[in-house]
CSV table of C-alpha atoms in Angstrom, one decimal:
chain,number,residue,atom,x,y,z
S,1,UNK,CA,-10.9,16.4,-18.1
S,2,UNK,CA,-7.7,15.6,-16.2
S,3,UNK,CA,-9.2,14.9,-12.8
S,4,UNK,CA,-8.3,16.4,-9.6
S,5,UNK,CA,-5.0,18.2,-8.7
S,6,UNK,CA,-3.8,15.4,-6.8
S,7,UNK,CA,-4.2,12.7,-9.5
S,8,UNK,CA,-2.4,15.1,-12.0
S,9,UNK,CA,0.7,16.1,-9.7
S,10,UNK,CA,0.6,12.2,-9.1
S,11,UNK,CA,1.3,11.7,-12.9
S,12,UNK,CA,3.3,14.5,-13.7
S,13,UNK,CA,5.7,12.6,-10.8
S,14,UNK,CA,5.6,9.1,-11.6
S,15,UNK,CA,3.9,8.8,-15.0
S,16,UNK,CA,1.8,6.4,-13.9
S,17,UNK,CA,-2.1,6.7,-12.2
S,18,UNK,CA,-3.1,5.0,-9.2
S,19,UNK,CA,-4.3,1.7,-9.1
S,20,UNK,CA,-4.3,2.0,-12.9
S,21,UNK,CA,-1.4,-0.8,-15.3
S,22,UNK,CA,-2.6,0.3,-19.2
S,23,UNK,CA,-2.9,3.5,-19.7
S,24,UNK,CA,-3.5,5.9,-22.3
S,25,UNK,CA,-3.7,9.8,-22.5
S,26,UNK,CA,-6.7,11.2,-24.9
S,27,UNK,CA,-6.0,12.8,-27.8
S,28,UNK,CA,-7.0,16.6,-26.6
S,29,UNK,CA,-4.6,16.0,-24.1
S,30,UNK,CA,-6.8,16.8,-21.0
S,31,UNK,CA,-7.6,12.9,-19.7
S,32,UNK,CA,-6.9,9.6,-19.6
S,33,UNK,CA,-8.5,5.9,-20.6
S,34,UNK,CA,-8.2,2.8,-19.3
S,35,UNK,CA,-9.7,-0.2,-18.7
S,36,UNK,CA,-10.2,-1.9,-14.8
S,37,UNK,CA,-11.3,-4.9,-14.9
S,38,UNK,CA,-10.6,-7.5,-12.0
S,39,UNK,CA,-12.2,-11.3,-11.1
S,40,UNK,CA,-11.0,-14.4,-9.6
S,41,UNK,CA,-11.8,-17.8,-9.2
S,42,UNK,CA,-11.4,-20.0,-6.1
S,43,UNK,CA,-12.1,-23.4,-4.5
S,44,UNK,CA,-11.6,-25.8,-1.4
S,45,UNK,CA,-8.7,-28.3,-2.8
S,46,UNK,CA,-8.8,-30.2,0.9
S,47,UNK,CA,-10.8,-29.2,4.1
S,48,UNK,CA,-8.2,-27.1,5.3
S,49,UNK,CA,-6.4,-25.3,1.9
S,50,UNK,CA,-8.3,-22.9,-0.3
S,51,UNK,CA,-7.0,-21.8,-3.4
S,52,UNK,CA,-7.9,-18.4,-5.3
S,53,UNK,CA,-6.4,-18.0,-9.1
S,54,UNK,CA,-7.0,-14.5,-10.8
S,55,UNK,CA,-6.2,-10.8,-11.5
S,56,UNK,CA,-7.1,-7.9,-8.9
S,57,UNK,CA,-5.2,-6.4,-5.7
S,58,UNK,CA,-4.4,-7.5,-2.4
S,59,UNK,CA,-4.4,-6.2,1.2
S,60,UNK,CA,-2.7,-7.9,4.4
S,61,UNK,CA,-3.5,-6.0,7.7
S,62,UNK,CA,-6.2,-4.4,9.7
S,63,UNK,CA,-5.6,-0.9,9.3
S,64,UNK,CA,-6.5,1.7,6.6
S,65,UNK,CA,-3.1,1.9,5.4
S,66,UNK,CA,-0.8,-1.2,5.4
S,67,UNK,CA,3.0,-1.0,5.6
S,68,UNK,CA,3.2,-4.7,4.4
S,69,UNK,CA,0.8,-4.9,1.0
S,70,UNK,CA,-2.1,-2.7,0.3
S,71,UNK,CA,-4.8,-2.5,-2.4
S,72,UNK,CA,-2.9,1.5,-3.7
S,73,UNK,CA,-1.4,-0.4,-6.7
S,74,UNK,CA,-2.7,-1.5,-9.8
S,75,UNK,CA,-4.3,-5.4,-10.6
S,76,UNK,CA,-2.2,-8.1,-10.9
S,77,UNK,CA,-2.0,-11.7,-11.8
S,78,UNK,CA,-2.0,-13.8,-8.5
S,79,UNK,CA,-1.9,-17.0,-7.0
S,80,UNK,CA,-3.5,-17.2,-3.6
S,81,UNK,CA,-3.2,-20.7,-1.0
S,82,UNK,CA,-4.9,-20.2,2.5
S,83,UNK,CA,-4.2,-23.0,4.9
S,84,UNK,CA,-6.2,-22.7,8.3
S,85,UNK,CA,-5.4,-25.6,11.2
S,86,UNK,CA,-5.9,-25.3,14.4
S,87,UNK,CA,-5.5,-21.4,15.8
S,88,UNK,CA,-3.0,-21.0,12.2
S,89,UNK,CA,-3.6,-18.9,9.2
S,90,UNK,CA,-1.3,-19.4,6.9
S,91,UNK,CA,-1.5,-17.8,3.6
S,92,UNK,CA,0.9,-18.1,0.1
S,93,UNK,CA,1.0,-15.0,-2.1
S,94,UNK,CA,2.9,-15.5,-5.7
S,95,UNK,CA,2.4,-12.4,-7.9
S,96,UNK,CA,3.2,-11.0,-11.6
S,97,UNK,CA,4.3,-7.2,-11.4
S,98,UNK,CA,5.4,-4.9,-13.5
S,99,UNK,CA,8.4,-2.1,-12.6
S,100,UNK,CA,6.9,0.2,-14.7
S,101,UNK,CA,4.1,1.9,-16.3
S,102,UNK,CA,4.5,1.5,-20.1
S,103,UNK,CA,2.3,3.8,-21.9
S,104,UNK,CA,3.0,2.5,-25.5
S,105,UNK,CA,0.0,0.8,-26.7
S,106,UNK,CA,2.2,-2.1,-28.4
S,107,UNK,CA,4.6,-2.3,-25.9
S,108,UNK,CA,5.6,-5.8,-24.3
S,109,UNK,CA,5.8,-5.2,-20.5
S,110,UNK,CA,8.4,-6.5,-18.9
S,111,UNK,CA,7.8,-8.8,-15.5
S,112,UNK,CA,8.9,-8.7,-11.8
S,113,UNK,CA,7.7,-11.3,-9.3
S,114,UNK,CA,6.9,-11.1,-5.8
S,115,UNK,CA,6.1,-14.1,-3.6
S,116,UNK,CA,5.1,-13.2,0.3
S,117,UNK,CA,4.3,-15.9,3.3
S,118,UNK,CA,1.9,-14.4,6.0
S,119,UNK,CA,1.6,-16.9,9.1
S,120,UNK,CA,-1.5,-15.4,11.9
S,121,UNK,CA,-1.9,-17.3,15.0
S,122,UNK,CA,-4.7,-16.8,17.3
S,123,UNK,CA,-2.8,-16.3,20.5
S,124,UNK,CA,-6.0,-16.2,22.7
S,125,UNK,CA,-9.4,-15.2,22.0
S,126,UNK,CA,-8.7,-12.1,22.1
S,127,UNK,CA,-5.2,-11.4,20.0
S,128,UNK,CA,-3.8,-12.4,16.8
S,129,UNK,CA,-0.3,-12.3,15.9
S,130,UNK,CA,1.2,-12.8,12.6
S,131,UNK,CA,4.5,-13.0,10.6
S,132,UNK,CA,4.9,-11.5,7.3
S,133,UNK,CA,8.0,-12.1,4.5
S,134,UNK,CA,8.4,-11.0,0.9
S,135,UNK,CA,10.8,-11.3,-1.8
S,136,UNK,CA,10.7,-8.9,-4.7
S,137,UNK,CA,12.8,-10.2,-7.8
S,138,UNK,CA,12.7,-10.3,-11.4
S,139,UNK,CA,14.8,-12.5,-14.2
S,140,UNK,CA,15.5,-12.1,-17.7
S,141,UNK,CA,12.7,-14.3,-19.2
S,142,UNK,CA,12.3,-16.5,-17.1
S,143,UNK,CA,10.7,-17.7,-13.3
S,144,UNK,CA,12.8,-18.2,-10.3
S,145,UNK,CA,10.8,-21.5,-9.3
S,146,UNK,CA,13.0,-21.4,-5.7
S,147,UNK,CA,10.7,-18.8,-4.6
S,148,UNK,CA,7.8,-21.5,-4.9
S,149,UNK,CA,8.4,-22.9,-2.0
S,150,UNK,CA,5.5,-22.8,0.8
S,151,UNK,CA,7.8,-22.3,3.4
S,152,UNK,CA,8.4,-19.7,6.1
S,153,UNK,CA,12.0,-18.2,5.3
S,154,UNK,CA,12.3,-16.7,2.1
S,155,UNK,CA,15.4,-14.8,2.8
S,156,UNK,CA,17.6,-18.0,3.4
S,157,UNK,CA,16.4,-18.8,0.0
S,158,UNK,CA,17.5,-15.5,-1.3
S,159,UNK,CA,20.8,-15.7,0.5
S,160,UNK,CA,21.8,-18.8,-1.3
S,161,UNK,CA,20.8,-17.8,-5.0
S,162,UNK,CA,23.5,-14.9,-3.9
S,163,UNK,CA,21.2,-12.5,-2.0
S,164,UNK,CA,20.4,-10.5,-5.8
S,165,UNK,CA,16.5,-9.5,-4.6
S,166,UNK,CA,14.6,-7.4,-2.4
S,167,UNK,CA,13.7,-9.6,1.0
S,168,UNK,CA,11.5,-8.0,3.5
S,169,UNK,CA,10.1,-9.1,6.9
S,170,UNK,CA,7.3,-7.6,8.9
S,171,UNK,CA,4.8,-8.2,12.0
S,172,UNK,CA,1.1,-7.5,12.8
S,173,UNK,CA,-0.8,-7.8,16.2
S,174,UNK,CA,-4.4,-7.6,16.8
S,175,UNK,CA,-5.9,-7.3,20.4
S,176,UNK,CA,-9.8,-7.0,21.0
S,177,UNK,CA,-10.7,-5.1,23.7
S,178,UNK,CA,-14.2,-5.8,25.4
S,179,UNK,CA,-17.0,-6.2,22.7
S,180,UNK,CA,-16.5,-3.0,20.9
S,181,UNK,CA,-12.6,-1.7,20.9
S,182,UNK,CA,-9.6,-3.5,19.0
S,183,UNK,CA,-5.9,-2.7,18.9
S,184,UNK,CA,-3.9,-3.2,15.8
S,185,UNK,CA,-0.4,-2.7,14.3
S,186,UNK,CA,2.3,-3.7,12.0
S,187,UNK,CA,6.2,-3.5,11.3
S,188,UNK,CA,8.3,-3.7,8.0
S,189,UNK,CA,11.5,-4.0,8.4
S,190,UNK,CA,13.9,-3.7,5.3
S,191,UNK,CA,17.3,-3.8,6.8
S,192,UNK,CA,18.2,-3.9,11.0
S,193,UNK,CA,21.9,-3.3,12.5
S,194,UNK,CA,21.3,-2.7,16.2
S,195,UNK,CA,24.2,-0.7,16.4
S,196,UNK,CA,23.2,1.3,13.8
S,197,UNK,CA,19.5,1.9,14.6
S,198,UNK,CA,20.8,3.0,18.2
S,199,UNK,CA,24.0,4.8,16.9
S,200,UNK,CA,22.1,8.4,16.3
S,201,UNK,CA,24.1,9.2,12.9
S,202,UNK,CA,20.8,8.0,11.0
S,203,UNK,CA,22.3,5.7,8.8
S,204,UNK,CA,20.3,5.5,5.5
S,205,UNK,CA,20.3,1.5,4.9
S,206,UNK,CA,17.9,2.0,8.4
S,207,UNK,CA,14.6,1.0,6.7
S,208,UNK,CA,12.2,0.2,9.0
S,209,UNK,CA,8.3,1.1,9.3
S,210,UNK,CA,5.6,1.1,11.6
S,211,UNK,CA,1.7,1.4,12.5
S,212,UNK,CA,-0.4,1.6,15.6
S,213,UNK,CA,-4.4,2.0,15.1
S,214,UNK,CA,-7.6,1.6,17.3
S,215,UNK,CA,-10.8,1.0,16.1
S,216,UNK,CA,-14.3,1.7,18.5
S,217,UNK,CA,-17.3,0.1,17.3
S,218,UNK,CA,-20.8,1.3,18.6
S,219,UNK,CA,-18.7,4.8,19.9
S,220,UNK,CA,-20.3,6.2,23.4
S,221,UNK,CA,-22.9,3.7,23.2
S,222,UNK,CA,-24.8,5.2,20.0
S,223,UNK,CA,-25.4,2.1,17.4
S,224,UNK,CA,-23.4,1.8,13.8
S,225,UNK,CA,-21.1,4.6,14.9
S,226,UNK,CA,-17.5,3.1,14.4
S,227,UNK,CA,-14.0,5.4,14.8
S,228,UNK,CA,-10.8,4.1,13.8
S,229,UNK,CA,-7.5,6.4,14.3
S,230,UNK,CA,-4.3,5.5,13.0
S,231,UNK,CA,-0.7,6.2,13.0
S,232,UNK,CA,1.6,5.1,10.7
S,233,UNK,CA,5.6,5.9,10.1
S,234,UNK,CA,7.8,4.6,7.4
S,235,UNK,CA,11.7,5.3,7.7
S,236,UNK,CA,13.4,7.1,4.6
S,237,UNK,CA,14.5,4.4,1.6
S,238,UNK,CA,12.3,1.6,2.8
S,239,UNK,CA,10.6,0.3,0.0
S,240,UNK,CA,13.5,1.2,-2.5
S,241,UNK,CA,16.3,-0.8,-4.3
S,242,UNK,CA,19.3,-0.6,-6.4
S,243,UNK,CA,17.2,-1.7,-9.4
S,244,UNK,CA,13.8,-1.2,-10.8
S,245,UNK,CA,12.8,-5.1,-10.5
S,246,UNK,CA,13.2,-5.3,-7.2
S,247,UNK,CA,11.3,-1.7,-5.8
S,248,UNK,CA,8.9,-2.6,-3.4
S,249,UNK,CA,6.3,-1.1,-6.9
S,250,UNK,CA,4.1,-2.3,-9.3
S,251,UNK,CA,3.5,-0.2,-12.6
S,252,UNK,CA,5.7,2.6,-10.9
S,253,UNK,CA,3.0,2.5,-7.8
S,254,UNK,CA,4.2,1.3,-4.1
S,255,UNK,CA,2.6,-1.9,-3.0
S,256,UNK,CA,2.6,-0.9,0.6
S,257,UNK,CA,1.4,3.0,2.1
S,258,UNK,CA,0.6,5.1,-0.8
S,259,UNK,CA,2.8,7.8,0.1
S,260,UNK,CA,6.0,6.1,0.1
S,261,UNK,CA,8.4,6.4,2.6
S,262,UNK,CA,10.4,8.8,4.6
S,263,UNK,CA,6.7,10.2,5.8
S,264,UNK,CA,4.8,10.2,9.3
S,265,UNK,CA,0.9,9.9,8.8
S,266,UNK,CA,-2.2,10.5,11.0
S,267,UNK,CA,-5.6,9.3,10.3
S,268,UNK,CA,-9.4,9.4,11.6
S,269,UNK,CA,-12.1,7.6,10.0
S,270,UNK,CA,-15.8,8.3,11.1
S,271,UNK,CA,-18.3,5.3,10.0
S,272,UNK,CA,-22.0,6.0,10.9
S,273,UNK,CA,-25.0,4.7,9.6
S,274,UNK,CA,-27.9,6.3,11.3
S,275,UNK,CA,-30.8,4.4,9.2
S,276,UNK,CA,-31.3,1.2,6.6
S,277,UNK,CA,-29.6,1.9,3.1
S,278,UNK,CA,-27.8,5.0,4.3
S,279,UNK,CA,-24.2,5.0,5.0
S,280,UNK,CA,-22.1,8.1,6.3
S,281,UNK,CA,-18.1,8.5,6.0
S,282,UNK,CA,-15.6,10.8,6.5
S,283,UNK,CA,-11.9,10.5,6.7
S,284,UNK,CA,-8.9,12.9,7.5
S,285,UNK,CA,-5.7,12.5,6.9
S,286,UNK,CA,-2.6,14.5,7.7
S,287,UNK,CA,1.3,14.0,6.9
S,288,UNK,CA,4.8,15.1,6.9
S,289,UNK,CA,7.2,13.8,4.3
S,290,UNK,CA,10.5,14.9,3.4
S,291,UNK,CA,10.7,15.2,-0.8
S,292,UNK,CA,13.9,14.6,-2.8
S,293,UNK,CA,15.4,18.1,-3.3
S,294,UNK,CA,18.0,19.9,-5.8
S,295,UNK,CA,18.1,16.2,-7.5
S,296,UNK,CA,19.1,14.4,-4.7
S,297,UNK,CA,17.7,11.0,-3.6
S,298,UNK,CA,16.2,11.9,0.6
S,299,UNK,CA,14.3,8.5,0.3
S,300,UNK,CA,10.6,8.9,-0.5
S,301,UNK,CA,10.3,7.9,-3.6
S,302,UNK,CA,9.9,3.9,-4.0
S,303,UNK,CA,10.8,4.3,-7.4
S,304,UNK,CA,14.3,5.3,-6.8
S,305,UNK,CA,17.3,4.0,-6.6
S,306,UNK,CA,19.0,4.0,-3.4
S,307,UNK,CA,22.4,4.0,-5.3
S,308,UNK,CA,24.5,6.3,-3.7
S,309,UNK,CA,26.4,9.0,-5.7
S,310,UNK,CA,29.8,7.4,-6.0
S,311,UNK,CA,27.4,3.9,-7.2
S,312,UNK,CA,26.1,6.2,-9.9
S,313,UNK,CA,22.8,6.8,-7.9
S,314,UNK,CA,21.6,10.5,-6.7
S,315,UNK,CA,21.3,9.6,-3.0
S,316,UNK,CA,24.2,12.0,-1.4
S,317,UNK,CA,25.8,10.9,2.1
S,318,UNK,CA,25.7,7.5,4.0
S,319,UNK,CA,24.6,8.5,7.1
S,320,UNK,CA,22.4,12.0,8.6
S,321,UNK,CA,19.1,10.8,7.4
S,322,UNK,CA,16.2,11.3,10.4
S,323,UNK,CA,12.9,11.6,9.7
S,324,UNK,CA,12.0,14.1,7.2
S,325,UNK,CA,15.6,14.9,5.6
S,326,UNK,CA,15.4,16.6,1.8
S,327,UNK,CA,12.7,19.1,1.5
S,328,UNK,CA,9.7,18.7,4.4
S,329,UNK,CA,6.4,19.1,3.1
S,330,UNK,CA,3.1,19.0,5.0
S,331,UNK,CA,-0.6,17.6,3.7
S,332,UNK,CA,-4.0,17.5,5.0
S,333,UNK,CA,-6.9,15.1,3.4
S,334,UNK,CA,-10.3,15.4,4.3
S,335,UNK,CA,-13.8,13.1,2.3
S,336,UNK,CA,-16.7,13.2,3.4
S,337,UNK,CA,-19.4,10.6,1.5
S,338,UNK,CA,-22.5,9.7,2.0
S,339,UNK,CA,-24.5,6.7,0.3
S,340,UNK,CA,-27.7,5.8,0.0
S,341,UNK,CA,-28.5,2.3,-1.3
S,342,UNK,CA,-31.7,2.8,-3.8
S,343,UNK,CA,-31.6,-0.7,-5.1
S,344,UNK,CA,-29.3,-3.6,-4.2
S,345,UNK,CA,-25.8,-3.1,-4.6
S,346,UNK,CA,-26.8,0.7,-6.5
S,347,UNK,CA,-25.9,3.4,-4.8
S,348,UNK,CA,-26.7,7.2,-4.6
S,349,UNK,CA,-23.7,9.2,-3.6
S,350,UNK,CA,-22.4,12.3,-2.8
S,351,UNK,CA,-18.7,12.7,-2.2
S,352,UNK,CA,-16.8,16.0,-1.2
S,353,UNK,CA,-13.1,16.3,-1.0
S,354,UNK,CA,-10.2,19.1,0.5
S,355,UNK,CA,-6.9,18.4,-0.2
S,356,UNK,CA,-3.9,21.1,1.1
S,357,UNK,CA,-0.3,20.6,0.5
S,358,UNK,CA,2.5,22.8,1.0
S,359,UNK,CA,5.7,22.1,0.2
S,360,UNK,CA,9.1,24.7,1.3
S,361,UNK,CA,9.8,27.5,-0.7
S,362,UNK,CA,6.6,26.8,-2.9
S,363,UNK,CA,3.1,28.6,-2.7
S,364,UNK,CA,0.1,26.1,-0.9
S,365,UNK,CA,-1.8,24.0,-3.1
S,366,UNK,CA,-5.3,23.7,-2.5
S,367,UNK,CA,-7.9,21.4,-4.1
S,368,UNK,CA,-11.9,21.2,-3.4
S,369,UNK,CA,-13.8,18.6,-4.9
S,370,UNK,CA,-18.0,17.8,-5.2
S,371,UNK,CA,-19.6,14.9,-6.6
S,372,UNK,CA,-22.8,13.3,-6.9
S,373,UNK,CA,-23.8,10.2,-9.0
S,374,UNK,CA,-24.4,7.0,-9.0
S,375,UNK,CA,-22.2,3.3,-8.2
S,376,UNK,CA,-23.4,0.1,-9.1
S,377,UNK,CA,-21.5,-2.9,-7.1
S,378,UNK,CA,-18.2,-1.9,-7.4
S,379,UNK,CA,-15.6,0.0,-5.8
S,380,UNK,CA,-15.3,3.6,-5.1
S,381,UNK,CA,-12.2,5.6,-5.9
S,382,UNK,CA,-10.5,7.4,-3.4
S,383,UNK,CA,-8.4,10.1,-3.7
S,384,UNK,CA,-6.0,9.9,-0.4
S,385,UNK,CA,-2.9,10.6,-1.4
């Protein structure tokens, strides 16, 4: 069938399926068909440098969500170089992406590309800090080889090219507290003008987001009981661009936070292994988001273009975009999973999900789903959006 309500709503809005590239609609109109394949090869070319080439998803960060790069969107072709020297861990990531989710069997996907750098430093035994930068770009019929340079400061290259692309920077931090605690966080910056950030006009170009989270291992002295709490906030228009090749998306799906932008979210997670081979997982997401309204772009959907009405777009004005601008909506998503490893890498699973979503001036939409099944050495799909 068509799947749970969150999946159907996502398809209606984006004409895409989360985590899926090419897909087809079943002849009866009640479902979708697609292949989900992934794989990679990796090797050490020197003592310090590892190379990985494949077709898969990526994730940067220590949290449940990532504001820099998450594994929410579809699989993609990538080349990753990881260099470890002294206290430094430096990653170069090159990806081939698609600006839209084509559904025609014989369509040729137009490509866009991403080049990302992440430099991590183990400042002390308990503190790791990182710097991130990315550029999303497209060139008709070719790749821009200037972005292959394996050095920091892609933004300087982007400026030398005439500033046609979407460049972002970010920071992340991880601090271990004793033997059982950890605090982590991220910051993503698309544009930052000091006077606008502190001016109080809520300029549309204040495109930043931040994450703060904590983990507690063997909580309260209970072995294998792990707790995690996380807060994410992303301002309106973050991840948007003036064309689809520069948007922070892949196959019409966010490359970072699954909900896009103009959103504030709190997540709580409990993991517990009461005895060997039994794994329990519970998660609750609460969020508020400002959605597009009356045909105008209020910065939630990364697939939208940030062009103003005067520029031929649908952004209404330049200022007065506080958090939750547009049509406020509130969501709750709770999930519980019990997994028993019957044989090696063969799991019997029970999953229950409850989702509640309420938009202004619309009736509340609720979804309850219970499933039992087998999972053999593969990921578990989670409707956490």
